């Protein structure tokens, strides 16, 4: 878990939390806005120490999905002040 303070007036664009699982591993990641900051958390659980060769395509697909989540950008900046609510 990582906590990040955000300057007053700034807003973060956050993705929905992610939960992925197969027979070998589980992965969860997300971020939430808290008072003047963001809290990031992620969890990786190895459920099987050995994976049969026939299951490697599933493991490779899971790894690719996890890397997509890990590499996704997040934007923190001033809100668009040209939009009047």
PDB file of N, CA and C in Angstrom, residues 1-83:
ATOM      1  N   UNK A   1       0.841  -1.177   0.000  1.00  0.00           N
ATOM      2  CA  UNK A   1       0.000   0.000   0.000  1.00  0.00           C
ATOM      3  C   UNK A   1       0.885   1.238   0.000  1.00  0.00           C
ATOM      4  N   UNK A   2       0.524   2.218  -0.821  1.00  0.00           N
ATOM      5  CA  UNK A   2       1.250   3.478  -0.909  1.00  0.00           C
ATOM      6  C   UNK A   2       0.247   4.607  -0.779  1.00  0.00           C
ATOM      7  N   UNK A   3       0.587   5.600   0.033  1.00  0.00           N
ATOM      8  CA  UNK A   3      -0.244   6.792   0.168  1.00  0.00           C
ATOM      9  C   UNK A   3       0.459   7.955  -0.504  1.00  0.00           C
ATOM     10  N   UNK A   4      -0.290   8.746  -1.265  1.00  0.00           N
ATOM     11  CA  UNK A   4       0.251   9.871  -1.996  1.00  0.00           C
ATOM     12  C   UNK A   4      -0.587  11.098  -1.673  1.00  0.00           C
ATOM     13  N   UNK A   5       0.064  12.159  -1.228  1.00  0.00           N
ATOM     14  CA  UNK A   5      -0.650  13.410  -0.965  1.00  0.00           C
ATOM     15  C   UNK A   5      -0.824  14.160  -2.275  1.00  0.00           C
ATOM     16  N   UNK A   6      -1.997  14.724  -2.460  1.00  0.00           N
ATOM     17  CA  UNK A   6      -2.315  15.477  -3.673  1.00  0.00           C
ATOM     18  C   UNK A   6      -2.495  16.940  -3.269  1.00  0.00           C
ATOM     19  N   UNK A   7      -1.874  17.868  -3.998  1.00  0.00           N
ATOM     20  CA  UNK A   7      -2.033  19.289  -3.647  1.00  0.00           C
ATOM     21  C   UNK A   7      -3.500  19.712  -3.682  1.00  0.00           C
ATOM     22  N   UNK A   8      -3.832  20.686  -2.859  1.00  0.00           N
ATOM     23  CA  UNK A   8      -5.194  21.215  -2.791  1.00  0.00           C
ATOM     24  C   UNK A   8      -5.611  21.690  -4.179  1.00  0.00           C
ATOM     25  N   UNK A   9      -6.808  21.328  -4.592  1.00  0.00           N
ATOM     26  CA  UNK A   9      -7.348  21.740  -5.875  1.00  0.00           C
ATOM     27  C   UNK A   9      -7.080  20.767  -7.009  1.00  0.00           C
ATOM     28  N   UNK A  10      -6.199  19.792  -6.797  1.00  0.00           N
ATOM     29  CA  UNK A  10      -5.893  18.809  -7.830  1.00  0.00           C
ATOM     30  C   UNK A  10      -6.846  17.631  -7.726  1.00  0.00           C
ATOM     31  N   UNK A  11      -7.061  16.980  -8.838  1.00  0.00           N
ATOM     32  CA  UNK A  11      -7.995  15.847  -8.914  1.00  0.00           C
ATOM     33  C   UNK A  11      -7.318  14.713  -9.660  1.00  0.00           C
ATOM     34  N   UNK A  12      -7.558  13.503  -9.219  1.00  0.00           N
ATOM     35  CA  UNK A  12      -6.997  12.321  -9.877  1.00  0.00           C
ATOM     36  C   UNK A  12      -8.064  11.644 -10.722  1.00  0.00           C
ATOM     37  N   UNK A  13      -7.645  11.093 -11.842  1.00  0.00           N
ATOM     38  CA  UNK A  13      -8.505  10.262 -12.664  1.00  0.00           C
ATOM     39  C   UNK A  13      -8.105   8.822 -12.383  1.00  0.00           C
ATOM     40  N   UNK A  14      -8.985   8.074 -11.741  1.00  0.00           N
ATOM     41  CA  UNK A  14      -8.663   6.717 -11.292  1.00  0.00           C
ATOM     42  C   UNK A  14      -9.461   5.688 -12.065  1.00  0.00           C
ATOM     43  N   UNK A  15      -8.815   4.571 -12.347  1.00  0.00           N
ATOM     44  CA  UNK A  15      -9.504   3.437 -12.957  1.00  0.00           C
ATOM     45  C   UNK A  15     -10.238   2.649 -11.884  1.00  0.00           C
ATOM     46  N   UNK A  16     -11.159   1.812 -12.317  1.00  0.00           N
ATOM     47  CA  UNK A  16     -11.854   0.920 -11.383  1.00  0.00           C
ATOM     48  C   UNK A  16     -10.861  -0.090 -10.819  1.00  0.00           C
ATOM     49  N   UNK A  17     -11.119  -0.571  -9.597  1.00  0.00           N
ATOM     50  CA  UNK A  17     -10.252  -1.623  -9.048  1.00  0.00           C
ATOM     51  C   UNK A  17     -10.262  -2.853  -9.957  1.00  0.00           C
ATOM     52  N   UNK A  18      -9.151  -3.595  -9.928  1.00  0.00           N
ATOM     53  CA  UNK A  18      -8.985  -4.769 -10.777  1.00  0.00           C
ATOM     54  C   UNK A  18      -8.800  -5.999  -9.896  1.00  0.00           C
ATOM     55  N   UNK A  19      -9.500  -7.069 -10.241  1.00  0.00           N
ATOM     56  CA  UNK A  19      -9.306  -8.364  -9.589  1.00  0.00           C
ATOM     57  C   UNK A  19      -9.180  -9.414 -10.679  1.00  0.00           C
ATOM     58  N   UNK A  20      -8.064 -10.140 -10.662  1.00  0.00           N
ATOM     59  CA  UNK A  20      -7.815 -11.198 -11.634  1.00  0.00           C
ATOM     60  C   UNK A  20      -7.458 -12.469 -10.875  1.00  0.00           C
ATOM     61  N   UNK A  21      -7.885 -13.601 -11.388  1.00  0.00           N
ATOM     62  CA  UNK A  21      -7.547 -14.861 -10.720  1.00  0.00           C
ATOM     63  C   UNK A  21      -7.624 -16.015 -11.705  1.00  0.00           C
ATOM     64  N   UNK A  22      -6.760 -16.985 -11.487  1.00  0.00           N
ATOM     65  CA  UNK A  22      -6.861 -18.274 -12.162  1.00  0.00           C
ATOM     66  C   UNK A  22      -6.440 -19.331 -11.137  1.00  0.00           C
ATOM     67  N   UNK A  23      -6.236 -20.552 -11.567  1.00  0.00           N
ATOM     68  CA  UNK A  23      -5.898 -21.610 -10.613  1.00  0.00           C
ATOM     69  C   UNK A  23      -4.543 -21.397  -9.948  1.00  0.00           C
ATOM     70  N   UNK A  24      -3.634 -20.669 -10.601  1.00  0.00           N
ATOM     71  CA  UNK A  24      -2.270 -20.531 -10.097  1.00  0.00           C
ATOM     72  C   UNK A  24      -2.039 -19.281  -9.258  1.00  0.00           C
ATOM     73  N   UNK A  25      -2.672 -18.156  -9.631  1.00  0.00           N
ATOM     74  CA  UNK A  25      -2.405 -16.894  -8.933  1.00  0.00           C
ATOM     75  C   UNK A  25      -3.665 -16.040  -8.816  1.00  0.00           C
ATOM     76  N   UNK A  26      -3.601 -15.072  -7.897  1.00  0.00           N
ATOM     77  CA  UNK A  26      -4.624 -14.035  -7.760  1.00  0.00           C
ATOM     78  C   UNK A  26      -3.912 -12.691  -7.731  1.00  0.00           C
ATOM     79  N   UNK A  27      -4.563 -11.678  -8.306  1.00  0.00           N
ATOM     80  CA  UNK A  27      -3.998 -10.339  -8.323  1.00  0.00           C
ATOM     81  C   UNK A  27      -5.132  -9.346  -8.119  1.00  0.00           C
ATOM     82  N   UNK A  28      -4.893  -8.350  -7.292  1.00  0.00           N
ATOM     83  CA  UNK A  28      -5.866  -7.283  -7.092  1.00  0.00           C
ATOM     84  C   UNK A  28      -5.107  -5.967  -6.981  1.00  0.00           C
ATOM     85  N   UNK A  29      -5.664  -4.911  -7.574  1.00  0.00           N
ATOM     86  CA  UNK A  29      -5.028  -3.596  -7.516  1.00  0.00           C
ATOM     87  C   UNK A  29      -6.099  -2.525  -7.608  1.00  0.00           C
ATOM     88  N   UNK A  30      -5.821  -1.398  -6.973  1.00  0.00           N
ATOM     89  CA  UNK A  30      -6.761  -0.289  -7.054  1.00  0.00           C
ATOM     90  C   UNK A  30      -6.229   0.934  -6.342  1.00  0.00           C
ATOM     91  N   UNK A  31      -6.920   2.033  -6.552  1.00  0.00           N
ATOM     92  CA  UNK A  31      -6.592   3.284  -5.889  1.00  0.00           C
ATOM     93  C   UNK A  31      -7.894   3.953  -5.480  1.00  0.00           C
ATOM     94  N   UNK A  32      -7.860   4.588  -4.339  1.00  0.00           N
ATOM     95  CA  UNK A  32      -9.029   5.319  -3.858  1.00  0.00           C
ATOM     96  C   UNK A  32      -8.594   6.711  -3.410  1.00  0.00           C
ATOM     97  N   UNK A  33      -9.504   7.671  -3.594  1.00  0.00           N
ATOM     98  CA  UNK A  33      -9.244   9.018  -3.104  1.00  0.00           C
ATOM     99  C   UNK A  33      -9.623   9.080  -1.640  1.00  0.00           C
ATOM    100  N   UNK A  34      -8.741   9.671  -0.872  1.00  0.00           N
ATOM    101  CA  UNK A  34      -9.002   9.912   0.537  1.00  0.00           C
ATOM    102  C   UNK A  34      -8.800  11.399   0.787  1.00  0.00           C
ATOM    103  N   UNK A  35      -9.024  11.822   1.990  1.00  0.00           N
ATOM    104  CA  UNK A  35      -8.861  13.233   2.321  1.00  0.00           C
ATOM    105  C   UNK A  35      -7.464  13.717   1.921  1.00  0.00           C
ATOM    106  N   UNK A  36      -7.420  14.599   0.919  1.00  0.00           N
ATOM    107  CA  UNK A  36      -6.176  15.202   0.413  1.00  0.00           C
ATOM    108  C   UNK A  36      -5.145  14.200  -0.070  1.00  0.00           C
ATOM    109  N   UNK A  37      -5.587  13.058  -0.549  1.00  0.00           N
ATOM    110  CA  UNK A  37      -4.600  12.122  -1.044  1.00  0.00           C
ATOM    111  C   UNK A  37      -5.198  10.930  -1.750  1.00  0.00           C
ATOM    112  N   UNK A  38      -4.308  10.046  -2.161  1.00  0.00           N
ATOM    113  CA  UNK A  38      -4.675   8.805  -2.832  1.00  0.00           C
ATOM    114  C   UNK A  38      -4.036   7.647  -2.086  1.00  0.00           C
ATOM    115  N   UNK A  39      -4.728   6.534  -2.050  1.00  0.00           N
ATOM    116  CA  UNK A  39      -4.174   5.310  -1.456  1.00  0.00           C
ATOM    117  C   UNK A  39      -4.179   4.239  -2.543  1.00  0.00           C
ATOM    118  N   UNK A  40      -2.989   3.754  -2.869  1.00  0.00           N
ATOM    119  CA  UNK A  40      -2.821   2.695  -3.861  1.00  0.00           C
ATOM    120  C   UNK A  40      -2.551   1.391  -3.123  1.00  0.00           C
ATOM    121  N   UNK A  41      -3.159   0.326  -3.592  1.00  0.00           N
ATOM    122  CA  UNK A  41      -2.860  -0.983  -3.003  1.00  0.00           C
ATOM    123  C   UNK A  41      -2.885  -2.037  -4.100  1.00  0.00           C
ATOM    124  N   UNK A  42      -2.100  -3.060  -3.869  1.00  0.00           N
ATOM    125  CA  UNK A  42      -2.114  -4.198  -4.781  1.00  0.00           C
ATOM    126  C   UNK A  42      -1.710  -5.438  -3.992  1.00  0.00           C
ATOM    127  N   UNK A  43      -2.160  -6.566  -4.500  1.00  0.00           N
ATOM    128  CA  UNK A  43      -1.896  -7.837  -3.829  1.00  0.00           C
ATOM    129  C   UNK A  43      -1.696  -8.904  -4.887  1.00  0.00           C
ATOM    130  N   UNK A  44      -0.689  -9.734  -4.674  1.00  0.00           N
ATOM    131  CA  UNK A  44      -0.394 -10.843  -5.575  1.00  0.00           C
ATOM    132  C   UNK A  44      -0.248 -12.086  -4.719  1.00  0.00           C
ATOM    133  N   UNK A  45      -1.042 -13.104  -5.012  1.00  0.00           N
ATOM    134  CA  UNK A  45      -1.039 -14.345  -4.235  1.00  0.00           C
ATOM    135  C   UNK A  45      -0.699 -15.505  -5.157  1.00  0.00           C
ATOM    136  N   UNK A  46       0.322 -16.261  -4.784  1.00  0.00           N
ATOM    137  CA  UNK A  46       0.675 -17.475  -5.523  1.00  0.00           C
ATOM    138  C   UNK A  46      -0.074 -18.624  -4.868  1.00  0.00           C
ATOM    139  N   UNK A  47      -0.954 -19.267  -5.624  1.00  0.00           N
ATOM    140  CA  UNK A  47      -1.776 -20.354  -5.085  1.00  0.00           C
ATOM    141  C   UNK A  47      -1.188 -21.724  -5.394  1.00  0.00           C
ATOM    142  N   UNK A  48      -0.364 -21.809  -6.430  1.00  0.00           N
ATOM    143  CA  UNK A  48       0.257 -23.077  -6.812  1.00  0.00           C
ATOM    144  C   UNK A  48       1.746 -22.851  -7.018  1.00  0.00           C
ATOM    145  N   UNK A  49       2.555 -23.643  -6.356  1.00  0.00           N
ATOM    146  CA  UNK A  49       3.995 -23.514  -6.538  1.00  0.00           C
ATOM    147  C   UNK A  49       4.463 -24.170  -7.828  1.00  0.00           C
ATOM    148  N   UNK A  50       3.716 -25.145  -8.292  1.00  0.00           N
ATOM    149  CA  UNK A  50       4.041 -25.829  -9.554  1.00  0.00           C
ATOM    150  C   UNK A  50       2.865 -25.703 -10.505  1.00  0.00           C
ATOM    151  N   UNK A  51       3.196 -25.422 -11.730  1.00  0.00           N
ATOM    152  CA  UNK A  51       2.173 -25.288 -12.770  1.00  0.00           C
ATOM    153  C   UNK A  51       2.497 -26.282 -13.873  1.00  0.00           C
ATOM    154  N   UNK A  52       1.519 -27.063 -14.248  1.00  0.00           N
ATOM    155  CA  UNK A  52       1.701 -28.034 -15.327  1.00  0.00           C
ATOM    156  C   UNK A  52       1.964 -27.299 -16.645  1.00  0.00           C
ATOM    157  N   UNK A  53       2.780 -27.881 -17.509  1.00  0.00           N
ATOM    158  CA  UNK A  53       3.063 -27.232 -18.798  1.00  0.00           C
ATOM    159  C   UNK A  53       1.801 -26.896 -19.597  1.00  0.00           C
ATOM    160  N   UNK A  54       0.783 -27.698 -19.471  1.00  0.00           N
ATOM    161  CA  UNK A  54      -0.456 -27.435 -20.207  1.00  0.00           C
ATOM    162  C   UNK A  54      -1.149 -26.152 -19.726  1.00  0.00           C
ATOM    163  N   UNK A  55      -0.821 -25.693 -18.509  1.00  0.00           N
ATOM    164  CA  UNK A  55      -1.440 -24.481 -17.951  1.00  0.00           C
ATOM    165  C   UNK A  55      -0.639 -23.211 -18.243  1.00  0.00           C
ATOM    166  N   UNK A  56       0.527 -23.346 -18.877  1.00  0.00           N
ATOM    167  CA  UNK A  56       1.357 -22.181 -19.144  1.00  0.00           C
ATOM    168  C   UNK A  56       0.664 -21.103 -19.971  1.00  0.00           C
ATOM    169  N   UNK A  57      -0.164 -21.438 -20.955  1.00  0.00           N
ATOM    170  CA  UNK A  57      -0.868 -20.365 -21.680  1.00  0.00           C
ATOM    171  C   UNK A  57      -1.724 -19.495 -20.747  1.00  0.00           C
ATOM    172  N   UNK A  58      -2.379 -20.119 -19.760  1.00  0.00           N
ATOM    173  CA  UNK A  58      -3.174 -19.349 -18.793  1.00  0.00           C
ATOM    174  C   UNK A  58      -2.286 -18.462 -17.932  1.00  0.00           C
ATOM    175  N   UNK A  59      -1.128 -18.991 -17.524  1.00  0.00           N
ATOM    176  CA  UNK A  59      -0.196 -18.215 -16.706  1.00  0.00           C
ATOM    177  C   UNK A  59       0.342 -17.039 -17.525  1.00  0.00           C
ATOM    178  N   UNK A  60       0.685 -17.266 -18.777  1.00  0.00           N
ATOM    179  CA  UNK A  60       1.199 -16.195 -19.640  1.00  0.00           C
ATOM    180  C   UNK A  60       0.135 -15.118 -19.870  1.00  0.00           C
ATOM    181  N   UNK A  61      -1.110 -15.533 -20.060  1.00  0.00           N
ATOM    182  CA  UNK A  61      -2.197 -14.571 -20.251  1.00  0.00           C
ATOM    183  C   UNK A  61      -2.417 -13.751 -18.980  1.00  0.00           C
ATOM    184  N   UNK A  62      -2.320 -14.394 -17.819  1.00  0.00           N
ATOM    185  CA  UNK A  62      -2.471 -13.680 -16.551  1.00  0.00           C
ATOM    186  C   UNK A  62      -1.344 -12.668 -16.382  1.00  0.00           C
ATOM    187  N   UNK A  63      -0.119 -13.085 -16.696  1.00  0.00           N
ATOM    188  CA  UNK A  63       1.024 -12.165 -16.583  1.00  0.00           C
ATOM    189  C   UNK A  63       0.815 -10.944 -17.478  1.00  0.00           C
ATOM    190  N   UNK A  64       0.357 -11.159 -18.690  1.00  0.00           N
ATOM    191  CA  UNK A  64       0.114 -10.047 -19.617  1.00  0.00           C
ATOM    192  C   UNK A  64      -0.970  -9.108 -19.071  1.00  0.00           C
ATOM    193  N   UNK A  65      -2.027  -9.667 -18.511  1.00  0.00           N
ATOM    194  CA  UNK A  65      -3.106  -8.849 -17.946  1.00  0.00           C
ATOM    195  C   UNK A  65      -2.607  -8.037 -16.752  1.00  0.00           C
ATOM    196  N   UNK A  66      -1.782  -8.652 -15.906  1.00  0.00           N
ATOM    197  CA  UNK A  66      -1.220  -7.945 -14.755  1.00  0.00           C
ATOM    198  C   UNK A  66      -0.311  -6.810 -15.224  1.00  0.00           C
ATOM    199  N   UNK A  67       0.514  -7.068 -16.221  1.00  0.00           N
ATOM    200  CA  UNK A  67       1.410  -6.025 -16.728  1.00  0.00           C
ATOM    201  C   UNK A  67       0.627  -4.859 -17.327  1.00  0.00           C
ATOM    202  N   UNK A  68      -0.503  -5.147 -17.976  1.00  0.00           N
ATOM    203  CA  UNK A  68      -1.341  -4.074 -18.503  1.00  0.00           C
ATOM    204  C   UNK A  68      -1.826  -3.165 -17.376  1.00  0.00           C
ATOM    205  N   UNK A  69      -2.253  -3.773 -16.263  1.00  0.00           N
ATOM    206  CA  UNK A  69      -2.722  -2.992 -15.113  1.00  0.00           C
ATOM    207  C   UNK A  69      -1.568  -2.194 -14.511  1.00  0.00           C
ATOM    208  N   UNK A  70      -0.431  -2.849 -14.317  1.00  0.00           N
ATOM    209  CA  UNK A  70       0.725  -2.196 -13.695  1.00  0.00           C
ATOM    210  C   UNK A  70       1.239  -1.024 -14.530  1.00  0.00           C
ATOM    211  N   UNK A  71       1.124  -1.104 -15.841  1.00  0.00           N
ATOM    212  CA  UNK A  71       1.659  -0.072 -16.723  1.00  0.00           C
ATOM    213  C   UNK A  71       0.636   0.984 -17.131  1.00  0.00           C
ATOM    214  N   UNK A  72      -0.596   0.873 -16.656  1.00  0.00           N
ATOM    215  CA  UNK A  72      -1.627   1.839 -17.022  1.00  0.00           C
ATOM    216  C   UNK A  72      -1.320   3.197 -16.389  1.00  0.00           C
ATOM    217  N   UNK A  73      -1.444   4.280 -17.151  1.00  0.00           N
ATOM    218  CA  UNK A  73      -1.155   5.604 -16.588  1.00  0.00           C
ATOM    219  C   UNK A  73      -2.280   6.100 -15.680  1.00  0.00           C
ATOM    220  N   UNK A  74      -1.925   7.005 -14.796  1.00  0.00           N
ATOM    221  CA  UNK A  74      -2.896   7.679 -13.950  1.00  0.00           C
ATOM    222  C   UNK A  74      -2.643   9.171 -14.101  1.00  0.00           C
ATOM    223  N   UNK A  75      -3.692   9.959 -14.156  1.00  0.00           N
ATOM    224  CA  UNK A  75      -3.554  11.393 -14.336  1.00  0.00           C
ATOM    225  C   UNK A  75      -3.939  12.122 -13.053  1.00  0.00           C
ATOM    226  N   UNK A  76      -3.062  13.015 -12.613  1.00  0.00           N
ATOM    227  CA  UNK A  76      -3.352  13.889 -11.483  1.00  0.00           C
ATOM    228  C   UNK A  76      -3.099  15.304 -11.971  1.00  0.00           C
ATOM    229  N   UNK A  77      -4.109  16.150 -11.881  1.00  0.00           N
ATOM    230  CA  UNK A  77      -3.934  17.529 -12.344  1.00  0.00           C
ATOM    231  C   UNK A  77      -5.082  18.406 -11.876  1.00  0.00           C
ATOM    232  N   UNK A  78      -5.028  19.648 -12.298  1.00  0.00           N
ATOM    233  CA  UNK A  78      -6.105  20.569 -11.961  1.00  0.00           C
ATOM    234  C   UNK A  78      -7.347  20.186 -12.741  1.00  0.00           C
ATOM    235  N   UNK A  79      -8.524  20.310 -12.129  1.00  0.00           N
ATOM    236  CA  UNK A  79      -9.747  20.015 -12.875  1.00  0.00           C
ATOM    237  C   UNK A  79      -9.938  21.029 -13.995  1.00  0.00           C
ATOM    238  N   UNK A  80     -10.715  20.642 -14.987  1.00  0.00           N
ATOM    239  CA  UNK A  80     -11.004  21.523 -16.121  1.00  0.00           C
ATOM    240  C   UNK A  80     -11.910  22.644 -15.636  1.00  0.00           C
ATOM    241  N   UNK A  81     -11.347  23.823 -15.488  1.00  0.00           N
ATOM    242  CA  UNK A  81     -12.105  24.953 -14.952  1.00  0.00           C
ATOM    243  C   UNK A  81     -13.002  25.600 -15.995  1.00  0.00           C
ATOM    244  N   UNK A  82     -12.893  25.175 -17.251  1.00  0.00           N
ATOM    245  CA  UNK A  82     -13.753  25.740 -18.289  1.00  0.00           C
ATOM    246  C   UNK A  82     -15.145  25.117 -18.278  1.00  0.00           C
ATOM    247  N   UNK A  83     -15.296  24.020 -17.555  1.00  0.00           N
ATOM    248  CA  UNK A  83     -16.597  23.351 -17.459  1.00  0.00           C
ATOM    249  C   UNK A  83     -17.304  23.858 -16.217  1.00  0.00           C
TER     250      UNK A  83
END
